[in-house]
Amino acid sequence: MRILSIETSCDETSVAVVEKINDFQVQVLSDTTATSLAVHAQTGGIIPENAARAQVEYIIPVISRTLENASPNKNPIDFLKHEIDAIAVTYGPGLIGSLLVGVETAKTLAFSLRKPIVPVNHLLAHLYANFIANQTPHSSLNIQHFPCIGLIVSGGHTDLLYFRSHAEYQWLGGTRDDAAGECIDKSGRLLGLTYPAGPEIERRATQVTNPTIKFQSPLLHSTDFDFSFSGLKAEVARFVQKESMTNQLKNEVCYALQKAIFDVLIAKTLKAAEQFGVSHILLGGGVSANQTLLNQFRVKSSELGVSVFSPERTYSTDNGAMIGAYAALNYEPIPWQKITANPELYFA
Ligand code: KG4
Ligand code: ZN
């Protein structure tokens, strides 16, 4: 089965052609991502209208390029008509204007070409980036991951789930306020770093060899699986206002911030793995691109005999291939008339 998949929930316009290999793997034949990040870096965050306007401009060229690359020797329209079995699209959660661009484009393709269409929850798709084959050795090659614990850590969400098998999952907990990535980006803004701040905070934190400051790790010892990061952001704000911020001190704040966030992410995920008796953890979402987080996860989980998987960096942040992966492995097409963009979509 071959799927053309579309992701436009936030600032990326990303399209992929993926092919199902087996019940646990898909292969990416081609994928293209256009981003309006430069515009958002200027405003220090995403202005929804700017994101959607760029997506309206990008969506057709991105689909066209993806089809051309998937099958260089064929006419892209013929390839789409005759060799794509279904269309998949993110229908939520996300920014309404952005979601509409992808959803309406996907519905138009499904209607005009009489193809089945599969609506995909963006959050679940982040974890399904682990089912994309041919990634680096630490990722998903030939492994059946279920049962597992999934941790989604992105700019908009922090959620912990227990999966028995495909589509059979239980939500365990999530953030009560800001997401981990949101805390990172807002703290980065307080430090005067470019949006999104995750990669620079990671780079700066690695410069610190003798840390001298510490922030509280929120809800580290609570008995539930919830997270909370808005207090941590406020702690960073108070620190930055109080101190005169040298470059070295900024690096230290980055280190302490990462440590406070990562300690609680790792502790609660491993607690869930122990409680549910699983030996696999899947990470997904932009923050899971962080190598320090991954290394610490691996060290601590190996002590418990648990393996941690994370997608390649390009598939950690928003991308069309993960939407195709979810749709191929949970193939449930519905009539195009029934699909509506849902910015508030969460877990069933
Ligand atoms: O998954 P994603 O692309 O978009 C959402 O669905 O939200 O995640 C974006 C988030 C941003 O908060 C960004 O700062 C963070 O992922 N991020 C990172 C890193 N790369 C991206 N956070 C920490 N370390 C990184 N290397
Ligand atoms: Zn995302």
Tab-separated table of C-alpha atoms and ligand atoms in Angstrom:
chain	number	residue	atom	x	y	z
A	1	MET	CA	0.000	0.000	0.000
A	2	ARG	CA	1.224	3.454	-0.966
A	3	ILE	CA	0.001	6.602	0.772
A	4	LEU	CA	0.374	10.295	0.003
A	5	SER	CA	0.413	11.990	3.410
A	6	ILE	CA	0.032	15.641	4.324
A	7	GLU	CA	1.010	17.468	7.523
A	8	THR	CA	0.205	21.156	8.054
A	9	SER	CA	-0.735	21.416	11.739
A	10	CYS	CA	1.707	24.151	12.727
A	11	ASP	CA	4.330	25.997	10.690
A	12	GLU	CA	5.574	23.180	8.439
A	13	THR	CA	4.076	22.169	5.111
A	14	SER	CA	5.225	18.583	4.779
A	15	VAL	CA	4.200	15.866	2.337
A	16	ALA	CA	5.430	12.287	1.905
A	17	VAL	CA	4.840	9.184	-0.156
A	18	VAL	CA	5.208	6.149	2.092
A	19	GLU	CA	4.849	2.451	1.390
A	20	LYS	CA	3.820	-0.164	3.937
A	21	ILE	CA	6.445	-2.903	4.292
A	22	ASN	CA	4.784	-4.978	7.015
A	23	ASP	CA	2.590	-4.452	10.089
A	24	PHE	CA	5.347	-2.567	11.886
A	25	GLN	CA	7.242	-0.708	9.201
A	26	VAL	CA	6.839	1.765	6.405
A	27	GLN	CA	9.376	2.991	3.908
A	28	VAL	CA	9.545	6.611	2.794
A	29	LEU	CA	9.713	6.860	-1.008
A	30	SER	CA	10.005	10.633	-0.886
A	31	ASP	CA	9.234	13.521	1.398
A	32	THR	CA	9.400	17.278	1.184
A	33	THR	CA	9.078	19.893	3.913
A	34	ALA	CA	8.723	23.627	3.427
A	35	THR	CA	8.952	25.732	6.537
A	36	SER	CA	8.089	29.330	7.338
A	37	LEU	CA	10.448	29.283	10.328
A	38	ALA	CA	12.385	32.339	9.133
A	39	VAL	CA	9.188	34.407	9.378
A	40	HIS	CA	8.506	33.120	12.908
A	41	ALA	CA	12.091	33.666	14.028
A	42	GLN	CA	11.538	37.367	13.252
A	43	THR	CA	8.414	37.525	15.428
A	44	GLY	CA	9.886	35.358	18.220
A	45	GLY	CA	7.100	32.790	17.886
A	46	ILE	CA	4.413	31.587	15.505
A	47	ILE	CA	1.737	34.027	14.386
A	48	PRO	CA	-0.980	31.627	13.143
A	49	GLU	CA	-2.058	33.737	10.169
A	50	ASN	CA	1.503	34.005	8.887
A	51	ALA	CA	1.923	30.235	9.147
A	52	ALA	CA	-1.312	29.486	7.257
A	53	ARG	CA	-0.600	32.053	4.545
A	54	ALA	CA	2.766	30.432	3.830
A	55	GLN	CA	1.128	26.990	3.761
A	56	VAL	CA	-1.427	28.078	1.165
A	57	GLU	CA	1.511	29.132	-0.984
A	58	TYR	CA	3.604	26.000	-0.381
A	59	ILE	CA	1.127	23.139	-0.412
A	60	ILE	CA	0.797	22.499	-4.166
A	61	PRO	CA	4.526	22.873	-4.984
A	62	VAL	CA	5.392	20.594	-2.043
A	63	ILE	CA	2.946	17.898	-3.206
A	64	SER	CA	4.221	18.225	-6.742
A	65	ARG	CA	7.894	17.914	-5.730
A	66	THR	CA	7.142	14.912	-3.500
A	67	LEU	CA	5.405	13.058	-6.342
A	68	GLU	CA	8.218	13.858	-8.762
A	69	ASN	CA	10.846	12.556	-6.348
A	70	ALA	CA	8.865	9.421	-5.505
A	71	SER	CA	8.905	8.354	-9.113
A	72	PRO	CA	11.374	10.408	-11.170
A	73	ASN	CA	10.655	8.626	-14.463
A	74	LYS	CA	6.893	9.005	-14.395
A	75	ASN	CA	4.485	11.822	-14.925
A	76	PRO	CA	3.580	12.924	-11.350
A	77	ILE	CA	-0.133	13.178	-12.123
A	78	ASP	CA	-0.177	9.649	-13.570
A	79	PHE	CA	1.764	8.414	-10.566
A	80	LEU	CA	-0.739	10.045	-8.212
A	81	LYS	CA	-3.729	8.718	-10.136
A	82	HIS	CA	-2.572	5.144	-10.656
A	83	GLU	CA	0.024	4.306	-8.007
A	84	ILE	CA	-1.138	6.027	-4.840
A	85	ASP	CA	-3.716	3.981	-2.935
A	86	ALA	CA	-4.860	6.535	-0.374
A	87	ILE	CA	-4.454	10.042	1.010
A	88	ALA	CA	-3.667	10.691	4.699
A	89	VAL	CA	-3.865	14.011	6.480
A	90	THR	CA	-3.405	15.524	9.941
A	91	TYR	CA	-6.820	16.692	11.137
A	92	GLY	CA	-5.689	17.885	14.586
A	93	PRO	CA	-4.554	19.106	16.981
A	94	GLY	CA	-2.967	22.297	15.698
A	95	LEU	CA	-3.657	25.782	14.433
A	96	ILE	CA	-7.026	25.962	12.700
A	97	GLY	CA	-5.886	27.950	9.647
A	98	SER	CA	-2.914	25.646	9.132
A	99	LEU	CA	-4.929	22.451	9.595
A	100	LEU	CA	-7.527	23.656	7.093
A	101	VAL	CA	-4.923	24.038	4.359
A	102	GLY	CA	-3.923	20.371	4.631
A	103	VAL	CA	-7.396	18.990	5.291
A	104	GLU	CA	-9.087	20.809	2.410
A	105	THR	CA	-6.267	19.920	0.022
A	106	ALA	CA	-6.464	16.258	1.043
A	107	LYS	CA	-10.250	16.198	0.683
A	108	THR	CA	-10.006	17.734	-2.769
A	109	LEU	CA	-7.524	15.061	-3.858
A	110	ALA	CA	-9.602	12.265	-2.354
A	111	PHE	CA	-12.806	13.512	-3.947
A	112	SER	CA	-11.437	14.273	-7.389
A	113	LEU	CA	-9.317	11.117	-7.677
A	114	ARG	CA	-11.788	8.880	-5.829
A	115	LYS	CA	-9.149	7.791	-3.340
A	116	PRO	CA	-9.771	6.688	0.245
A	117	ILE	CA	-8.760	9.242	2.865
A	118	VAL	CA	-7.412	8.575	6.376
A	119	PRO	CA	-7.579	11.304	9.047
A	120	VAL	CA	-4.604	11.199	11.433
A	121	ASN	CA	-4.093	12.480	14.983
A	122	HIS	CA	-0.835	14.455	14.868
A	123	LEU	CA	0.150	13.397	18.397
A	124	LEU	CA	-0.103	9.664	17.775
A	125	ALA	CA	1.725	10.160	14.490
A	126	HIS	CA	4.739	11.584	16.354
A	127	LEU	CA	5.206	8.177	17.987
A	128	TYR	CA	4.687	6.409	14.661
A	129	ALA	CA	7.774	8.143	13.283
A	130	ASN	CA	9.500	5.233	15.059
A	131	PHE	CA	7.974	2.829	12.524
A	132	ILE	CA	9.746	4.447	9.581
A	133	ALA	CA	12.363	2.000	8.291
A	134	ASN	CA	15.958	2.671	7.280
A	135	GLN	CA	16.786	5.059	10.057
A	136	THR	CA	20.000	5.133	12.096
A	137	PRO	CA	20.906	2.010	14.132
A	138	HIS	CA	19.377	3.155	17.421
A	139	SER	CA	15.944	3.465	15.894
A	140	SER	CA	13.323	1.083	14.721
A	141	LEU	CA	14.852	-1.536	12.427
A	142	ASN	CA	12.867	-4.745	12.385
A	143	ILE	CA	11.522	-4.400	15.848
A	144	GLN	CA	8.017	-5.048	16.972
A	145	HIS	CA	7.583	-2.398	19.609
A	146	PHE	CA	4.401	-3.466	21.390
A	147	PRO	CA	3.539	-3.341	24.204
A	148	CYS	CA	5.291	-0.057	24.924
A	149	ILE	CA	5.170	3.300	26.635
A	150	GLY	CA	5.064	6.327	24.324
A	151	LEU	CA	6.292	9.759	25.363
A	152	ILE	CA	5.308	12.681	23.134
A	153	VAL	CA	7.436	15.754	23.793
A	154	SER	CA	6.817	18.561	21.361
A	155	GLY	CA	6.307	22.308	21.268
A	156	GLY	CA	2.605	21.926	22.014
A	157	HIS	CA	2.313	18.668	23.953
A	158	THR	CA	3.801	16.460	26.634
A	159	ASP	CA	1.907	13.186	26.989
A	160	LEU	CA	2.558	9.709	28.268
A	161	LEU	CA	0.692	6.710	26.823
A	162	TYR	CA	0.630	2.959	27.256
A	163	PHE	CA	0.174	1.001	24.003
A	164	ARG	CA	-0.962	-2.609	23.963
A	165	SER	CA	-0.844	-2.692	20.163
A	166	HIS	CA	-1.667	-0.431	17.211
A	167	ALA	CA	-4.531	1.930	18.127
A	168	GLU	CA	-5.015	0.166	21.464
A	169	TYR	CA	-3.712	2.686	23.913
A	170	GLN	CA	-4.374	4.309	27.248
A	171	TRP	CA	-3.482	7.894	28.058
A	172	LEU	CA	-1.583	7.973	31.359
A	173	GLY	CA	-0.923	11.661	31.892
A	174	GLY	CA	0.212	14.880	30.340
A	175	THR	CA	1.159	18.421	31.072
A	176	ARG	CA	-1.194	20.472	33.217
A	177	ASP	CA	-0.002	23.714	31.609
A	178	ASP	CA	2.942	24.397	29.266
A	179	ALA	CA	4.473	21.647	27.148
A	180	ALA	CA	8.168	20.806	27.546
A	181	GLY	CA	9.043	22.390	24.181
A	182	GLU	CA	6.975	25.448	25.010
A	183	CYS	CA	8.926	25.889	28.261
A	184	ILE	CA	12.171	25.531	26.307
A	185	ASP	CA	11.082	28.077	23.671
A	186	LYS	CA	9.740	30.605	26.193
A	187	SER	CA	12.869	30.301	28.341
A	188	GLY	CA	14.948	30.713	25.182
A	189	ARG	CA	13.103	33.922	24.458
A	190	LEU	CA	13.916	35.193	27.966
A	191	LEU	CA	17.574	34.459	27.204
A	192	GLY	CA	17.359	36.288	23.878
A	193	LEU	CA	17.735	33.118	21.765
A	194	THR	CA	16.235	32.589	18.328
A	195	TYR	CA	12.923	30.703	18.050
A	196	PRO	CA	12.663	27.705	18.276
A	197	ALA	CA	15.241	27.620	21.046
A	198	GLY	CA	15.590	23.829	21.546
A	199	PRO	CA	18.662	23.247	19.364
A	200	GLU	CA	20.584	26.274	20.715
A	201	ILE	CA	19.726	25.428	24.318
A	202	GLU	CA	21.045	21.935	23.659
A	203	ARG	CA	24.291	23.320	22.181
A	204	ARG	CA	24.781	25.788	25.015
A	205	ALA	CA	24.091	23.193	27.708
A	206	THR	CA	26.851	20.941	26.368
A	207	GLN	CA	29.384	23.752	27.037
A	208	VAL	CA	28.776	23.464	30.784
A	209	THR	CA	31.168	21.150	32.613
A	210	ASN	CA	30.779	22.360	36.227
A	211	PRO	CA	27.160	23.368	36.743
A	212	THR	CA	26.596	25.831	39.578
A	213	ILE	CA	22.870	26.547	39.304
A	214	LYS	CA	19.855	24.304	39.667
A	215	PHE	CA	16.141	24.605	38.934
A	216	GLN	CA	13.410	22.499	40.542
A	217	SER	CA	12.208	19.558	38.477
A	218	PRO	CA	8.421	20.079	38.602
A	219	LEU	CA	6.186	17.216	39.848
A	220	LEU	CA	9.223	14.908	39.994
A	221	HIS	CA	7.868	13.050	43.010
A	222	SER	CA	4.129	13.201	42.342
A	223	THR	CA	2.491	9.790	42.192
A	224	ASP	CA	0.638	10.476	38.912
A	225	PHE	CA	1.978	10.681	35.347
A	226	ASP	CA	1.384	14.412	34.975
A	227	PHE	CA	3.835	17.147	34.100
A	228	SER	CA	3.885	20.916	34.662
A	229	PHE	CA	6.372	23.325	33.160
A	230	SER	CA	4.949	26.827	33.550
A	231	GLY	CA	6.418	27.247	37.064
A	232	LEU	CA	9.837	26.317	35.720
A	233	LYS	CA	9.567	28.977	33.022
A	234	ALA	CA	8.655	31.503	35.772
A	235	GLU	CA	11.718	30.389	37.755
A	236	VAL	CA	13.903	31.018	34.704
A	237	ALA	CA	12.266	34.453	34.268
A	238	ARG	CA	13.006	35.405	37.887
A	239	PHE	CA	16.604	34.249	37.555
A	240	VAL	CA	17.190	36.150	34.313
A	241	GLN	CA	15.712	39.362	35.792
A	242	LYS	CA	17.819	39.115	38.942
A	243	GLU	CA	21.228	38.280	37.475
A	244	SER	CA	23.369	40.069	34.962
A	245	MET	CA	23.395	37.519	32.197
A	246	THR	CA	26.854	36.766	30.787
A	247	ASN	CA	27.235	34.274	27.973
A	248	GLN	CA	28.537	31.696	30.451
A	249	LEU	CA	25.569	32.233	32.758
A	250	LYS	CA	23.186	31.799	29.812
A	251	ASN	CA	24.831	28.438	29.122
A	252	GLU	CA	24.341	27.500	32.751
A	253	VAL	CA	20.649	28.405	32.613
A	254	CYS	CA	20.320	26.206	29.502
A	255	TYR	CA	21.977	23.326	31.318
A	256	ALA	CA	19.853	23.700	34.471
A	257	LEU	CA	16.666	24.095	32.425
A	258	GLN	CA	17.325	20.950	30.394
A	259	LYS	CA	18.194	19.009	33.530
A	260	ALA	CA	14.999	20.051	35.321
A	261	ILE	CA	12.853	19.091	32.309
A	262	PHE	CA	14.662	15.908	31.341
A	263	ASP	CA	14.874	14.481	34.891
A	264	VAL	CA	11.095	14.494	35.251
A	265	LEU	CA	10.453	13.257	31.680
A	266	ILE	CA	12.787	10.308	32.204
A	267	ALA	CA	11.654	9.492	35.755
A	268	LYS	CA	7.939	9.375	34.890
A	269	THR	CA	8.429	7.475	31.644
A	270	LEU	CA	10.533	4.826	33.352
A	271	LYS	CA	8.030	4.637	36.199
A	272	ALA	CA	5.320	3.961	33.609
A	273	ALA	CA	7.484	1.312	31.905
A	274	GLU	CA	8.006	-0.442	35.242
A	275	GLN	CA	4.381	-0.191	36.286
A	276	PHE	CA	3.093	-1.600	32.974
A	277	GLY	CA	5.894	-4.156	32.695
A	278	VAL	CA	7.035	-3.111	29.210
A	279	SER	CA	10.535	-3.261	27.801
A	280	HIS	CA	10.118	-0.721	24.999
A	281	ILE	CA	9.774	3.050	25.133
A	282	LEU	CA	9.035	5.132	22.044
A	283	LEU	CA	9.822	8.828	22.004
A	284	GLY	CA	8.423	11.343	19.547
A	285	GLY	CA	8.091	15.078	18.996
A	286	GLY	CA	10.612	17.857	18.460
A	287	VAL	CA	12.186	17.694	21.924
A	288	SER	CA	13.073	14.026	21.370
A	289	ALA	CA	15.632	15.255	18.811
A	290	ASN	CA	17.739	16.303	21.798
A	291	GLN	CA	20.813	14.032	22.063
A	292	THR	CA	21.384	14.776	25.738
A	293	LEU	CA	17.839	13.663	26.525
A	294	LEU	CA	18.312	10.518	24.451
A	295	ASN	CA	21.647	9.630	26.009
A	296	GLN	CA	20.304	10.070	29.516
A	297	PHE	CA	17.208	8.071	28.661
A	298	ARG	CA	19.337	5.219	27.302
A	299	VAL	CA	21.666	5.111	30.298
A	300	LYS	CA	18.834	5.064	32.834
A	301	SER	CA	16.555	2.697	30.916
A	302	SER	CA	19.289	0.141	30.226
A	303	GLU	CA	19.677	-0.280	34.003
A	304	LEU	CA	16.079	-1.553	33.944
A	305	GLY	CA	16.486	-3.662	30.802
A	306	VAL	CA	14.279	-1.260	28.837
A	307	SER	CA	15.071	-0.120	25.267
A	308	VAL	CA	14.376	3.444	24.170
A	309	PHE	CA	13.644	4.275	20.530
A	310	SER	CA	13.496	7.652	18.917
A	311	PRO	CA	13.039	8.745	15.335
A	312	GLU	CA	15.809	10.286	13.309
A	313	ARG	CA	16.073	14.041	13.837
A	314	THR	CA	14.173	14.860	10.615
A	315	TYR	CA	11.309	12.639	11.716
A	316	SER	CA	11.257	13.930	15.330
A	317	THR	CA	9.956	17.344	14.383
A	318	ASP	CA	6.760	17.757	12.351
A	319	ASN	CA	6.823	15.814	9.077
A	320	GLY	CA	4.496	14.231	6.548
A	321	ALA	CA	6.123	10.797	6.683
A	322	MET	CA	4.956	10.139	10.258
A	323	ILE	CA	1.382	10.874	9.143
A	324	GLY	CA	1.764	8.292	6.376
A	325	ALA	CA	3.291	5.811	8.839
A	326	TYR	CA	0.335	6.115	11.201
A	327	ALA	CA	-2.201	5.844	8.367
A	328	ALA	CA	-0.536	2.806	6.780
A	329	LEU	CA	-0.332	0.897	10.065
A	330	ASN	CA	-3.802	1.952	11.275
A	331	TYR	CA	-5.598	1.961	7.967
A	332	GLU	CA	-9.104	3.282	8.634
A	333	PRO	CA	-10.354	5.411	5.733
A	334	ILE	CA	-13.577	7.368	6.207
A	335	PRO	CA	-15.737	9.299	3.718
A	336	TRP	CA	-14.125	12.646	2.879
A	337	GLN	CA	-17.334	14.490	3.868
A	338	LYS	CA	-16.828	13.369	7.482
A	339	ILE	CA	-13.371	14.855	7.925
A	340	THR	CA	-13.108	18.217	9.644
A	341	ALA	CA	-10.085	19.962	11.051
A	342	ASN	CA	-10.122	19.777	14.858
A	343	PRO	CA	-7.643	22.131	16.547
A	344	GLU	CA	-8.528	20.762	20.010
A	345	LEU	CA	-8.204	17.070	19.117
A	346	TYR	CA	-6.653	15.097	21.960
A	347	PHE	CA	-6.805	11.395	22.822
A	348	ALA	CA	-9.886	9.216	22.557
B	1	KG4	O1	7.187	18.323	17.194
B	1	KG4	P1	7.515	19.728	16.824
B	1	KG4	O2	8.270	19.965	15.552
B	1	KG4	O3	6.250	20.623	16.752
B	1	KG4	C1	5.122	20.458	17.549
B	1	KG4	O4	4.287	19.570	17.247
B	1	KG4	O5	5.053	21.199	18.560
B	1	KG4	O6	8.338	20.304	18.075
B	1	KG4	C2	8.866	21.581	18.116
B	1	KG4	C3	9.557	21.753	19.468
B	1	KG4	C4	10.010	23.188	19.743
B	1	KG4	O7	9.597	23.530	21.049
B	1	KG4	C5	11.531	23.093	19.659
B	1	KG4	O8	12.225	24.029	20.473
B	1	KG4	C6	11.761	21.675	20.139
B	1	KG4	O9	10.727	20.936	19.539
B	1	KG4	N1	13.076	21.151	19.728
B	1	KG4	C7	14.032	20.795	20.605
B	1	KG4	C8	15.147	20.401	19.825
B	1	KG4	N2	14.824	20.526	18.503
B	1	KG4	C9	13.526	20.982	18.462
B	1	KG4	N3	14.051	20.794	21.941
B	1	KG4	C10	15.182	20.398	22.548
B	1	KG4	N4	16.301	20.020	21.875
B	1	KG4	C11	16.322	20.004	20.526
B	1	KG4	N5	17.431	19.621	19.889
B	2	ZN	ZN	4.312	18.046	16.265
